[in-house]
């Protein structure tokens, strides 16, 4: 895979940039306003996790094609502490922030495909795709 | 789904146009129905806002740009609500699944822990055991020995719910594996204590009473392991007397010697055994006094032992507004000859 664009996350402000780029690309591909908002929210969650738990990392964006479908693929990567139990984190009701809905399970809901890889001490990679309907 | 969505979106638009023009209640009722249909089909709030925006744009092609932006802003704000809604939906489904799983387990527990009430001439036995939640952490059992004596066990796991219920199966199987011979109660409690001590986490304790009743002589030999005391009712004097022995709850330390004592009962006398779910019944903020239990029993002395325990249960169930705080078990044994 050859990412077309990428946003580095160091400070909270970068989350806004990451959302913005994602929304612009989504709009360009032809996603509806609702889906644009969903993609931006998913990026927000991923970027905020990087900012909060890994200190820094990046989000890459790629327009992908599969048969006749077009999609937007997001990859969030960091070299932070990693997540020890991804299954647990993916359970509803787990978020440490105590809020409802958001977090990684939220990202999975907002998008169509979701994969997470993480190794303790090495970092976390989350890949997620939304297909144009 | 696509069709449903389009149909409802059109309906929404029509109702919206009607309402903007006439502000009538009929349109509002209409949107209530549409909104319910949306919920039923898991349409999320951001999608409804989007339907609204589209409808408005179609109805008023030259809408203020700033007004339009404000609606986009609202849509954005709804995304998180949509997620929260989905999560709650999912948690709700999980809860329903969990509940039905527990009710299957509770049913299974009932079957597993079933004990047969001995049917012996001259002896009237009544017993009831009701869990506070679905699974019961109280247990009673009758053992019929070959020499005609009857073993009576009553136990209460400290704690309630599923862990307590799982723990109780252990007591049941240990009791089942006893020889069908008269065995001194302290020996039985000593054995069970070792089983519990070895097989449970150190925070699991069980209180228990074991007694052996001889229907020929009317003598009850008993031993207690930290359990709620029993009461002996003397019919001649119309008086309840407490009986118990000192003894550590099961599962605390490996080697415990239990004590033994005995009482002899006469015709029409009763032995009453219970768990703390009975004595710790609450009436508002007040714990009941044991005398209140006696008074209720007295009211129903004319009934059979089984009807008696049932009526006592019903009394305390009502007193606690039908919400048991703890598993409730009561056993009455009356000598009728
Ligand atoms: N990139 C990451 N690196 C290390 N740990 C992470 C990372 N992302 C998530 N985690 C861990 O996974 C947990 C769950 O993350 P998730 O985003 O689902 O919820 P949250 O951040 O706790 O709360 P919310 O996102 O709802 O505010 C986090 O508390 C954190 O411990
Ligand atoms: Mg998070």
Tab-separated table of C-alpha atoms and ligand atoms in Angstrom:
chain	number	residue	atom	x	y	z
A	1	UNK	CA	0.000	0.000	0.000
A	2	UNK	CA	1.197	3.425	-0.864
A	3	UNK	CA	-0.450	6.073	1.285
A	4	UNK	CA	-1.409	9.153	-0.611
A	5	UNK	CA	-1.485	11.535	2.275
A	6	UNK	CA	-0.662	11.533	5.886
A	7	UNK	CA	-1.073	13.709	8.959
A	8	UNK	CA	1.298	13.553	11.918
A	9	UNK	CA	-0.251	13.751	15.361
A	10	UNK	CA	1.830	15.483	18.029
A	11	UNK	CA	-0.473	17.950	19.657
A	12	UNK	CA	-4.187	18.159	20.157
A	13	UNK	CA	-4.492	20.712	17.389
A	14	UNK	CA	-3.315	18.079	14.870
A	15	UNK	CA	-6.552	16.175	15.454
A	16	UNK	CA	-8.394	19.001	13.727
A	17	UNK	CA	-6.070	18.832	10.730
A	18	UNK	CA	-6.555	15.073	10.516
A	19	UNK	CA	-10.330	15.428	10.550
A	20	UNK	CA	-10.207	18.131	7.925
A	21	UNK	CA	-8.074	16.193	5.463
A	22	UNK	CA	-10.278	13.117	5.932
A	23	UNK	CA	-13.433	15.097	5.318
A	24	UNK	CA	-12.024	16.730	2.204
A	25	UNK	CA	-10.995	13.397	0.737
A	26	UNK	CA	-14.335	11.859	1.617
A	27	UNK	CA	-16.131	14.711	-0.081
A	28	UNK	CA	-13.944	14.423	-3.145
A	29	UNK	CA	-14.696	10.706	-3.507
A	30	UNK	CA	-18.394	11.501	-3.239
A	31	UNK	CA	-19.435	10.448	0.242
A	32	UNK	CA	-22.708	11.911	1.527
A	33	UNK	CA	-22.639	14.637	4.169
A	34	UNK	CA	-23.623	12.084	6.794
A	35	UNK	CA	-20.799	9.745	5.826
A	36	UNK	CA	-18.340	12.631	5.676
A	37	UNK	CA	-19.276	13.469	9.242
A	38	UNK	CA	-18.906	9.825	10.260
A	39	UNK	CA	-15.485	9.519	8.692
A	40	UNK	CA	-14.356	12.735	10.395
A	41	UNK	CA	-15.585	11.410	13.737
A	42	UNK	CA	-13.752	8.108	13.253
A	43	UNK	CA	-10.546	9.989	12.472
A	44	UNK	CA	-11.083	12.097	15.568
A	45	UNK	CA	-11.297	9.007	17.774
A	46	UNK	CA	-8.184	7.436	16.264
A	47	UNK	CA	-6.187	10.646	16.397
A	48	UNK	CA	-7.241	11.392	19.949
A	49	UNK	CA	-6.172	7.938	21.072
A	50	UNK	CA	-2.754	8.527	19.511
A	51	UNK	CA	-2.488	11.928	21.161
A	52	UNK	CA	-3.665	10.652	24.570
A	53	UNK	CA	-2.034	7.239	24.839
A	54	UNK	CA	0.898	7.121	22.430
A	55	UNK	CA	1.988	10.738	22.563
A	56	UNK	CA	2.584	10.794	18.813
A	57	UNK	CA	1.923	8.933	15.612
A	58	UNK	CA	0.317	9.434	12.244
A	59	UNK	CA	-2.794	8.881	10.230
A	60	UNK	CA	-2.529	7.932	6.562
A	61	UNK	CA	-5.290	8.155	3.981
A	62	UNK	CA	-5.714	6.238	0.795
A	63	UNK	CA	-8.415	6.027	-1.821
A	64	UNK	CA	-8.868	2.369	-2.644
A	65	UNK	CA	-10.738	0.451	-5.319
A	66	UNK	CA	-12.206	-3.006	-5.155
A	67	UNK	CA	-14.067	-4.332	-8.175
A	68	UNK	CA	-16.360	-1.460	-8.953
A	69	UNK	CA	-16.298	0.005	-5.459
A	70	UNK	CA	-14.418	3.019	-4.229
A	71	UNK	CA	-13.475	3.461	-0.611
A	72	UNK	CA	-11.439	5.515	1.801
A	73	UNK	CA	-8.885	3.636	3.849
A	74	UNK	CA	-7.481	5.133	7.051
A	75	UNK	CA	-4.450	3.825	8.867
A	76	UNK	CA	-3.584	5.090	12.341
A	77	UNK	CA	-0.100	4.115	13.459
A	78	UNK	CA	1.921	4.838	16.533
A	79	UNK	CA	4.869	3.465	18.451
A	80	UNK	CA	3.275	3.956	21.828
A	81	UNK	CA	2.701	1.509	24.675
A	82	UNK	CA	0.295	-0.717	22.726
A	83	UNK	CA	-3.035	-2.156	23.831
A	84	UNK	CA	-2.814	-5.284	25.950
A	85	UNK	CA	-6.257	-6.708	25.305
A	86	UNK	CA	-7.861	-5.509	22.089
A	87	UNK	CA	-10.931	-7.736	22.473
A	88	UNK	CA	-11.678	-6.113	25.781
A	89	UNK	CA	-11.241	-2.639	24.359
A	90	UNK	CA	-13.668	-3.541	21.562
A	91	UNK	CA	-16.367	-4.498	24.022
A	92	UNK	CA	-19.213	-2.065	24.413
A	93	UNK	CA	-19.254	-0.325	27.738
A	94	UNK	CA	-15.493	-0.585	28.254
A	95	UNK	CA	-14.188	2.916	27.441
A	96	UNK	CA	-12.170	4.336	30.277
A	97	UNK	CA	-13.540	7.780	29.652
A	98	UNK	CA	-16.889	6.554	30.930
A	99	UNK	CA	-18.696	8.090	27.985
A	100	UNK	CA	-21.043	6.108	25.804
A	101	UNK	CA	-20.707	5.287	22.173
A	102	UNK	CA	-17.346	6.597	21.072
A	103	UNK	CA	-13.954	4.983	21.372
A	104	UNK	CA	-12.720	2.140	19.197
A	105	UNK	CA	-16.080	0.305	19.089
A	106	UNK	CA	-17.490	3.595	17.787
A	107	UNK	CA	-14.871	3.700	15.016
A	108	UNK	CA	-15.846	0.184	14.024
A	109	UNK	CA	-19.490	1.245	13.794
A	110	UNK	CA	-18.792	4.401	11.853
A	111	UNK	CA	-16.711	2.565	9.265
A	112	UNK	CA	-17.267	-0.609	7.207
A	113	UNK	CA	-14.068	-2.508	7.907
A	114	UNK	CA	-11.882	-2.457	10.967
A	115	UNK	CA	-8.637	-4.213	11.865
A	116	UNK	CA	-6.410	-3.575	14.853
A	117	UNK	CA	-2.886	-4.793	15.551
A	118	UNK	CA	-1.045	-3.959	18.692
A	119	UNK	CA	2.013	-5.127	20.514
A	120	UNK	CA	2.892	-4.143	24.032
A	121	UNK	CA	5.794	-1.737	24.040
A	122	UNK	CA	5.910	-1.561	20.261
A	123	UNK	CA	2.821	0.286	19.212
A	124	UNK	CA	-0.565	0.119	17.640
A	125	UNK	CA	-1.849	0.067	14.067
A	126	UNK	CA	-5.494	0.440	13.223
A	127	UNK	CA	-6.739	0.093	9.687
A	128	UNK	CA	-10.255	0.982	8.782
A	129	UNK	CA	-12.196	1.381	5.522
A	130	UNK	CA	-15.409	3.042	4.488
A	131	UNK	CA	-16.906	2.104	1.128
A	132	UNK	CA	-18.894	4.417	-1.042
A	133	UNK	CA	-22.443	3.151	-1.326
B	1	UNK	CA	-34.543	-0.776	3.332
B	2	UNK	CA	-33.647	1.730	0.601
B	3	UNK	CA	-37.311	1.918	-0.319
B	4	UNK	CA	-38.440	2.293	3.242
B	5	UNK	CA	-35.934	5.056	3.746
B	6	UNK	CA	-37.018	6.955	0.652
B	7	UNK	CA	-40.686	6.532	1.424
B	8	UNK	CA	-40.297	7.806	4.969
B	9	UNK	CA	-38.080	10.665	3.820
B	10	UNK	CA	-40.805	11.765	1.389
B	11	UNK	CA	-43.401	11.500	4.093
B	12	UNK	CA	-41.226	13.552	6.404
B	13	UNK	CA	-40.885	16.224	3.753
B	14	UNK	CA	-44.634	16.367	3.186
B	15	UNK	CA	-45.341	16.662	6.891
B	16	UNK	CA	-42.672	19.303	7.284
B	17	UNK	CA	-44.173	21.383	4.455
B	18	UNK	CA	-47.606	21.027	5.996
B	19	UNK	CA	-46.381	22.084	9.379
B	20	UNK	CA	-44.440	25.076	8.115
B	21	UNK	CA	-47.581	26.276	6.398
B	22	UNK	CA	-50.248	25.505	9.021
B	23	UNK	CA	-48.480	24.611	12.282
B	24	UNK	CA	-51.111	21.955	12.826
B	25	UNK	CA	-51.125	19.180	15.364
B	26	UNK	CA	-51.913	16.585	12.713
B	27	UNK	CA	-48.514	17.054	11.104
B	28	UNK	CA	-46.872	16.725	14.505
B	29	UNK	CA	-48.687	13.494	15.141
B	30	UNK	CA	-47.554	12.358	11.695
B	31	UNK	CA	-43.920	13.056	12.451
B	32	UNK	CA	-44.226	11.176	15.721
B	33	UNK	CA	-45.207	8.088	13.743
B	34	UNK	CA	-42.450	8.584	11.189
B	35	UNK	CA	-39.923	9.028	13.949
B	36	UNK	CA	-41.046	5.795	15.621
B	37	UNK	CA	-40.703	3.964	12.325
B	38	UNK	CA	-37.166	5.343	12.054
B	39	UNK	CA	-36.266	4.097	15.498
B	40	UNK	CA	-37.690	0.697	14.709
B	41	UNK	CA	-35.481	0.472	11.641
B	42	UNK	CA	-32.410	1.713	13.477
B	43	UNK	CA	-32.199	4.971	11.560
B	44	UNK	CA	-29.710	7.105	13.428
B	45	UNK	CA	-30.260	10.721	14.530
B	46	UNK	CA	-27.701	12.146	12.085
B	47	UNK	CA	-29.637	10.562	9.235
B	48	UNK	CA	-32.841	12.198	10.402
B	49	UNK	CA	-31.132	15.562	10.552
B	50	UNK	CA	-29.910	14.869	7.038
B	51	UNK	CA	-33.430	14.065	5.845
B	52	UNK	CA	-34.507	17.345	7.393
B	53	UNK	CA	-31.794	19.295	5.624
B	54	UNK	CA	-32.611	17.741	2.262
B	55	UNK	CA	-36.334	18.279	2.650
B	56	UNK	CA	-35.817	21.876	3.600
B	57	UNK	CA	-33.534	22.508	0.655
B	58	UNK	CA	-36.065	21.023	-1.724
B	59	UNK	CA	-38.883	23.059	-0.245
B	60	UNK	CA	-36.868	26.277	-0.065
B	61	UNK	CA	-34.181	26.197	-2.750
B	62	UNK	CA	-32.886	29.608	-1.777
B	63	UNK	CA	-32.420	29.025	1.906
B	64	UNK	CA	-30.038	31.284	3.814
B	65	UNK	CA	-26.548	29.890	3.558
B	66	UNK	CA	-25.911	30.548	7.237
B	67	UNK	CA	-29.051	28.647	8.152
B	68	UNK	CA	-27.921	25.743	6.026
B	69	UNK	CA	-24.534	25.689	7.735
B	70	UNK	CA	-26.211	25.649	11.105
B	71	UNK	CA	-28.038	22.477	10.128
B	72	UNK	CA	-24.808	20.843	8.974
B	73	UNK	CA	-23.434	21.748	12.352
B	74	UNK	CA	-26.376	20.057	14.060
B	75	UNK	CA	-25.824	16.939	11.966
B	76	UNK	CA	-22.232	16.793	13.139
B	77	UNK	CA	-23.327	17.106	16.724
B	78	UNK	CA	-25.699	14.166	16.286
B	79	UNK	CA	-23.020	11.661	15.225
B	80	UNK	CA	-22.001	10.881	18.791
B	81	UNK	CA	-25.623	10.452	19.818
B	82	UNK	CA	-26.002	7.956	17.012
B	83	UNK	CA	-23.056	5.992	18.319
B	84	UNK	CA	-24.312	6.087	21.870
B	85	UNK	CA	-27.676	4.873	20.662
B	86	UNK	CA	-26.110	1.911	18.878
B	87	UNK	CA	-24.045	1.011	21.878
B	88	UNK	CA	-27.036	1.058	24.188
B	89	UNK	CA	-28.968	-1.016	21.699
B	90	UNK	CA	-26.202	-3.583	21.668
B	91	UNK	CA	-25.847	-3.616	25.438
B	92	UNK	CA	-29.573	-4.120	25.712
B	93	UNK	CA	-29.476	-7.151	23.461
B	94	UNK	CA	-26.572	-8.539	25.446
B	95	UNK	CA	-28.493	-8.033	28.641
B	96	UNK	CA	-31.490	-9.907	27.337
B	97	UNK	CA	-29.253	-12.785	26.249
B	98	UNK	CA	-27.539	-12.798	29.629
B	99	UNK	CA	-30.800	-12.834	31.494
B	100	UNK	CA	-32.113	-15.788	29.609
B	101	UNK	CA	-28.820	-17.601	30.093
B	102	UNK	CA	-29.039	-17.051	33.831
B	103	UNK	CA	-32.595	-18.237	33.927
B	104	UNK	CA	-31.553	-21.468	32.202
B	105	UNK	CA	-28.766	-21.826	34.770
B	106	UNK	CA	-31.200	-21.169	37.608
B	107	UNK	CA	-33.501	-23.858	36.288
B	108	UNK	CA	-30.592	-26.233	36.048
B	109	UNK	CA	-29.552	-25.405	39.578
B	110	UNK	CA	-33.017	-26.190	40.816
B	111	UNK	CA	-32.875	-29.606	39.214
B	112	UNK	CA	-29.357	-30.262	40.465
B	113	UNK	CA	-30.035	-29.275	44.046
B	114	UNK	CA	-33.396	-30.953	44.330
B	115	UNK	CA	-33.866	-32.948	47.493
B	116	UNK	CA	-36.729	-35.214	48.455
B	117	UNK	CA	-38.686	-34.315	51.554
B	118	UNK	CA	-38.847	-37.493	53.652
B	119	UNK	CA	-42.312	-38.903	54.079
B	120	UNK	CA	-42.370	-40.360	57.553
B	121	UNK	CA	-45.367	-41.134	59.717
B	122	UNK	CA	-45.509	-38.861	62.733
B	123	UNK	CA	-43.390	-36.201	61.164
B	124	UNK	CA	-44.667	-33.127	59.361
B	125	UNK	CA	-42.040	-31.249	57.391
B	126	UNK	CA	-42.358	-27.934	55.622
B	127	UNK	CA	-39.581	-26.180	53.763
B	128	UNK	CA	-39.220	-23.204	51.451
B	129	UNK	CA	-36.186	-21.626	49.826
B	130	UNK	CA	-36.526	-18.592	47.602
B	131	UNK	CA	-33.605	-16.783	45.969
B	132	UNK	CA	-33.414	-12.979	46.098
B	133	UNK	CA	-32.290	-12.938	42.485
B	134	UNK	CA	-32.497	-15.785	40.036
B	135	UNK	CA	-29.910	-18.104	41.531
B	136	UNK	CA	-30.078	-19.399	45.075
B	137	UNK	CA	-27.166	-19.264	47.508
B	138	UNK	CA	-29.124	-21.093	50.195
B	139	UNK	CA	-29.382	-24.834	50.281
B	140	UNK	CA	-31.205	-27.439	52.289
B	141	UNK	CA	-31.151	-31.166	51.986
B	142	UNK	CA	-32.605	-34.247	53.606
B	143	UNK	CA	-30.659	-37.468	53.917
B	144	UNK	CA	-32.438	-40.690	54.763
B	145	UNK	CA	-30.177	-43.068	56.581
B	146	UNK	CA	-30.592	-46.821	56.601
B	147	UNK	CA	-31.195	-46.884	60.348
B	148	UNK	CA	-34.235	-44.633	59.980
B	149	UNK	CA	-32.596	-41.422	61.141
B	150	UNK	CA	-32.880	-38.351	58.947
B	151	UNK	CA	-30.082	-35.970	58.162
B	152	UNK	CA	-31.116	-32.345	57.812
B	153	UNK	CA	-28.734	-29.880	56.261
B	154	UNK	CA	-29.194	-26.169	55.841
B	155	UNK	CA	-26.517	-23.935	54.409
B	156	UNK	CA	-26.019	-20.387	53.235
B	157	UNK	CA	-23.156	-19.140	51.101
B	158	UNK	CA	-22.060	-15.724	52.246
B	159	UNK	CA	-22.868	-13.644	49.210
B	160	UNK	CA	-25.536	-14.320	46.665
B	161	UNK	CA	-26.153	-14.739	42.970
B	162	UNK	CA	-24.237	-16.887	40.533
B	163	UNK	CA	-20.980	-17.396	42.505
B	164	UNK	CA	-22.895	-18.413	45.606
B	165	UNK	CA	-25.003	-20.821	43.599
B	166	UNK	CA	-21.994	-22.441	41.961
B	167	UNK	CA	-20.401	-22.898	45.341
B	168	UNK	CA	-23.501	-24.590	46.687
B	169	UNK	CA	-23.264	-27.475	44.229
B	170	UNK	CA	-20.112	-28.474	46.056
B	171	UNK	CA	-21.966	-28.915	49.336
B	172	UNK	CA	-24.627	-30.920	47.596
B	173	UNK	CA	-22.178	-33.372	46.038
B	174	UNK	CA	-20.198	-33.766	49.227
B	175	UNK	CA	-23.373	-34.592	51.106
B	176	UNK	CA	-24.415	-37.010	48.383
B	177	UNK	CA	-21.195	-38.914	48.706
B	178	UNK	CA	-21.739	-39.618	52.414
B	179	UNK	CA	-22.477	-43.212	53.406
B	180	UNK	CA	-26.145	-43.776	54.150
B	181	UNK	CA	-25.372	-44.338	57.767
B	182	UNK	CA	-25.914	-42.266	60.795
B	183	UNK	CA	-22.852	-40.017	61.169
B	184	UNK	CA	-22.193	-37.555	63.990
B	185	UNK	CA	-22.932	-34.010	62.759
B	186	UNK	CA	-19.513	-32.634	63.809
B	187	UNK	CA	-17.854	-35.219	61.574
B	188	UNK	CA	-19.975	-34.176	58.634
B	189	UNK	CA	-19.306	-30.470	59.163
B	190	UNK	CA	-15.604	-31.180	59.635
B	191	UNK	CA	-15.507	-32.988	56.289
B	192	UNK	CA	-17.440	-30.304	54.456
B	193	UNK	CA	-15.238	-27.656	55.987
B	194	UNK	CA	-12.171	-29.279	54.474
B	195	UNK	CA	-13.869	-29.586	51.084
B	196	UNK	CA	-14.877	-25.930	51.081
B	197	UNK	CA	-11.526	-24.763	52.396
B	198	UNK	CA	-9.644	-26.628	49.670
B	199	UNK	CA	-11.880	-25.825	46.762
B	200	UNK	CA	-12.818	-22.191	47.063
B	201	UNK	CA	-11.153	-18.829	47.008
B	202	UNK	CA	-10.383	-17.578	50.462
B	203	UNK	CA	-13.249	-15.093	50.259
B	204	UNK	CA	-15.971	-17.750	49.924
B	205	UNK	CA	-17.573	-18.863	53.173
B	206	UNK	CA	-20.516	-21.023	53.969
B	207	UNK	CA	-22.562	-21.150	57.132
B	208	UNK	CA	-24.205	-24.456	57.812
B	209	UNK	CA	-26.268	-26.436	60.223
B	210	UNK	CA	-26.377	-30.184	60.165
B	211	UNK	CA	-28.652	-32.248	62.361
B	212	UNK	CA	-29.692	-35.828	62.619
B	213	UNK	CA	-33.218	-36.471	63.746
B	214	UNK	CA	-34.397	-39.757	65.122
B	215	UNK	CA	-38.131	-40.143	64.526
B	216	UNK	CA	-38.331	-42.983	67.079
B	217	UNK	CA	-37.029	-40.978	69.998
B	218	UNK	CA	-37.760	-37.391	68.905
B	219	UNK	CA	-34.124	-36.543	69.461
B	220	UNK	CA	-32.223	-34.102	67.292
B	221	UNK	CA	-28.433	-34.192	67.429
B	222	UNK	CA	-26.967	-31.129	65.790
B	223	UNK	CA	-23.939	-29.069	65.043
B	224	UNK	CA	-23.598	-25.513	63.717
B	225	UNK	CA	-20.922	-23.852	61.629
B	226	UNK	CA	-21.556	-20.150	62.104
B	227	UNK	CA	-25.123	-20.600	60.962
B	228	UNK	CA	-28.231	-18.750	62.081
B	229	UNK	CA	-29.467	-20.490	65.277
B	230	UNK	CA	-32.350	-22.909	65.198
B	231	UNK	CA	-35.443	-22.638	67.391
B	232	UNK	CA	-37.243	-25.280	69.321
B	233	UNK	CA	-40.934	-24.686	69.820
B	234	UNK	CA	-42.435	-26.285	72.902
B	235	UNK	CA	-46.158	-26.655	72.276
B	236	UNK	CA	-47.085	-27.150	75.962
B	237	UNK	CA	-45.509	-23.869	76.991
B	238	UNK	CA	-46.091	-22.108	73.652
B	239	UNK	CA	-42.490	-21.015	73.769
B	240	UNK	CA	-39.592	-20.778	71.337
B	241	UNK	CA	-36.088	-21.547	72.602
B	242	UNK	CA	-32.938	-20.885	70.654
B	243	UNK	CA	-30.445	-23.683	70.063
B	244	UNK	CA	-27.052	-23.647	68.424
B	245	UNK	CA	-23.446	-24.647	68.956
B	246	UNK	CA	-20.335	-22.540	68.607
B	247	UNK	CA	-18.418	-23.262	65.404
B	248	UNK	CA	-16.502	-21.469	62.688
B	249	UNK	CA	-18.105	-20.982	59.254
B	250	UNK	CA	-16.990	-23.491	56.624
B	251	UNK	CA	-13.976	-22.600	54.531
B	252	UNK	CA	-11.982	-20.382	56.876
B	253	UNK	CA	-9.422	-22.741	58.257
B	254	UNK	CA	-8.568	-26.300	57.430
B	255	UNK	CA	-8.877	-28.061	60.750
B	256	UNK	CA	-11.911	-27.160	62.747
B	257	UNK	CA	-13.503	-29.319	65.401
B	258	UNK	CA	-17.224	-28.833	65.568
B	259	UNK	CA	-19.319	-29.285	68.674
B	260	UNK	CA	-22.382	-31.372	69.126
B	261	UNK	CA	-25.507	-30.891	71.217
B	262	UNK	CA	-28.979	-32.351	71.279
B	263	UNK	CA	-32.591	-31.661	72.090
B	264	UNK	CA	-35.576	-33.878	72.438
B	265	UNK	CA	-38.957	-32.850	71.216
B	266	UNK	CA	-42.397	-34.069	72.202
B	267	UNK	CA	-45.695	-34.323	70.372
B	268	UNK	CA	-46.700	-31.109	68.571
B	269	UNK	CA	-43.309	-29.562	69.228
B	270	UNK	CA	-41.426	-28.064	66.315
B	271	UNK	CA	-37.913	-27.453	65.148
B	272	UNK	CA	-37.441	-24.285	63.114
B	273	UNK	CA	-34.359	-23.736	60.979
B	274	UNK	CA	-33.610	-20.763	58.760
B	275	UNK	CA	-30.996	-18.737	56.971
B	276	UNK	CA	-30.204	-15.111	57.700
B	277	UNK	CA	-32.424	-14.134	54.782
B	278	UNK	CA	-35.279	-14.633	57.233
B	279	UNK	CA	-33.881	-12.807	60.248
B	280	UNK	CA	-32.454	-10.004	58.153
B	281	UNK	CA	-35.737	-9.168	56.525
B	282	UNK	CA	-36.240	-5.469	56.594
B	283	UNK	CA	-39.302	-3.373	57.109
B	284	UNK	CA	-38.188	-0.052	55.693
B	285	UNK	CA	-34.995	0.749	57.604
B	286	UNK	CA	-35.786	-1.555	60.484
B	287	UNK	CA	-34.508	-5.112	60.712
B	288	UNK	CA	-37.217	-7.378	61.997
B	289	UNK	CA	-36.914	-8.997	65.412
B	290	UNK	CA	-36.903	-12.755	65.670
B	291	UNK	CA	-40.058	-12.459	67.813
B	292	UNK	CA	-41.847	-11.222	64.750
B	293	UNK	CA	-41.000	-14.495	63.008
B	294	UNK	CA	-42.363	-16.397	66.009
B	295	UNK	CA	-45.548	-14.339	66.029
B	296	UNK	CA	-46.176	-15.083	62.387
B	297	UNK	CA	-45.519	-18.786	62.912
B	298	UNK	CA	-47.944	-18.766	65.840
B	299	UNK	CA	-50.650	-17.317	63.612
B	300	UNK	CA	-50.419	-20.331	61.351
B	301	UNK	CA	-49.910	-23.113	63.882
B	302	UNK	CA	-53.145	-24.753	62.791
B	303	UNK	CA	-51.786	-25.315	59.280
B	304	UNK	CA	-49.527	-28.069	57.980
B	305	UNK	CA	-45.812	-27.380	58.223
B	306	UNK	CA	-45.603	-26.749	54.484
B	307	UNK	CA	-48.473	-24.250	54.524
B	308	UNK	CA	-46.924	-22.646	57.570
B	309	UNK	CA	-43.567	-21.924	55.940
B	310	UNK	CA	-45.346	-20.712	52.843
B	311	UNK	CA	-47.481	-18.275	54.825
B	312	UNK	CA	-44.468	-17.008	56.760
B	313	UNK	CA	-42.671	-16.429	53.485
B	314	UNK	CA	-45.659	-14.621	52.058
B	315	UNK	CA	-45.835	-12.403	55.134
B	316	UNK	CA	-42.213	-11.316	54.864
B	317	UNK	CA	-42.369	-11.003	51.121
B	318	UNK	CA	-45.194	-8.514	51.524
B	319	UNK	CA	-43.375	-6.733	54.345
B	320	UNK	CA	-40.439	-6.152	52.013
B	321	UNK	CA	-42.559	-4.969	49.102
B	322	UNK	CA	-41.896	-8.168	47.191
B	323	UNK	CA	-38.197	-7.417	46.873
B	324	UNK	CA	-36.173	-9.933	48.852
B	325	UNK	CA	-32.848	-8.540	50.039
B	326	UNK	CA	-31.330	-11.959	50.505
B	327	UNK	CA	-32.109	-15.585	49.732
B	328	UNK	CA	-34.821	-16.761	52.105
B	329	UNK	CA	-34.997	-20.300	53.493
B	330	UNK	CA	-37.157	-21.658	56.267
B	331	UNK	CA	-37.640	-25.212	57.440
B	332	UNK	CA	-40.144	-26.431	60.013
B	333	UNK	CA	-40.261	-29.929	61.352
B	334	UNK	CA	-43.181	-30.893	63.594
B	335	UNK	CA	-43.571	-34.081	65.550
B	336	UNK	CA	-47.170	-35.173	65.236
B	337	UNK	CA	-47.220	-38.287	67.398
C	1	LIG	N1	-3.135	4.089	20.233
C	1	LIG	C1	-3.224	3.552	21.445
C	1	LIG	N2	-2.114	3.231	22.142
C	1	LIG	C2	-2.224	2.677	23.384
C	1	LIG	N3	-3.385	2.421	24.001
C	1	LIG	C3	-4.513	2.731	23.370
C	1	LIG	C4	-4.511	3.294	22.057
C	1	LIG	N4	-5.781	3.475	21.658
C	1	LIG	C5	-6.545	3.031	22.651
C	1	LIG	N5	-5.791	2.584	23.694
C	1	LIG	C6	-6.260	1.989	24.951
C	1	LIG	O1	-7.543	1.441	24.717
C	1	LIG	C7	-8.496	1.995	25.603
C	1	LIG	C8	-9.818	2.159	24.902
C	1	LIG	O2	-9.752	3.145	23.875
C	1	LIG	P1	-11.072	3.804	23.347
C	1	LIG	O3	-10.705	4.856	22.368
C	1	LIG	O4	-11.986	2.723	22.882
C	1	LIG	O5	-11.751	4.449	24.618
C	1	LIG	P2	-11.193	5.642	25.534
C	1	LIG	O6	-10.129	6.380	24.786
C	1	LIG	O7	-10.829	5.064	26.835
C	1	LIG	O8	-12.461	6.541	25.723
C	1	LIG	P3	-13.154	7.476	24.623
C	1	LIG	O9	-12.416	7.263	23.327
C	1	LIG	O10	-14.554	7.001	24.581
C	1	LIG	O11	-13.005	8.853	25.148
C	1	LIG	C9	-7.881	3.301	26.066
C	1	LIG	O12	-8.311	3.643	27.352
C	1	LIG	C10	-6.405	3.004	26.040
C	1	LIG	O13	-6.018	2.388	27.242
C	2	LIG	MG1	-10.445	7.014	22.767
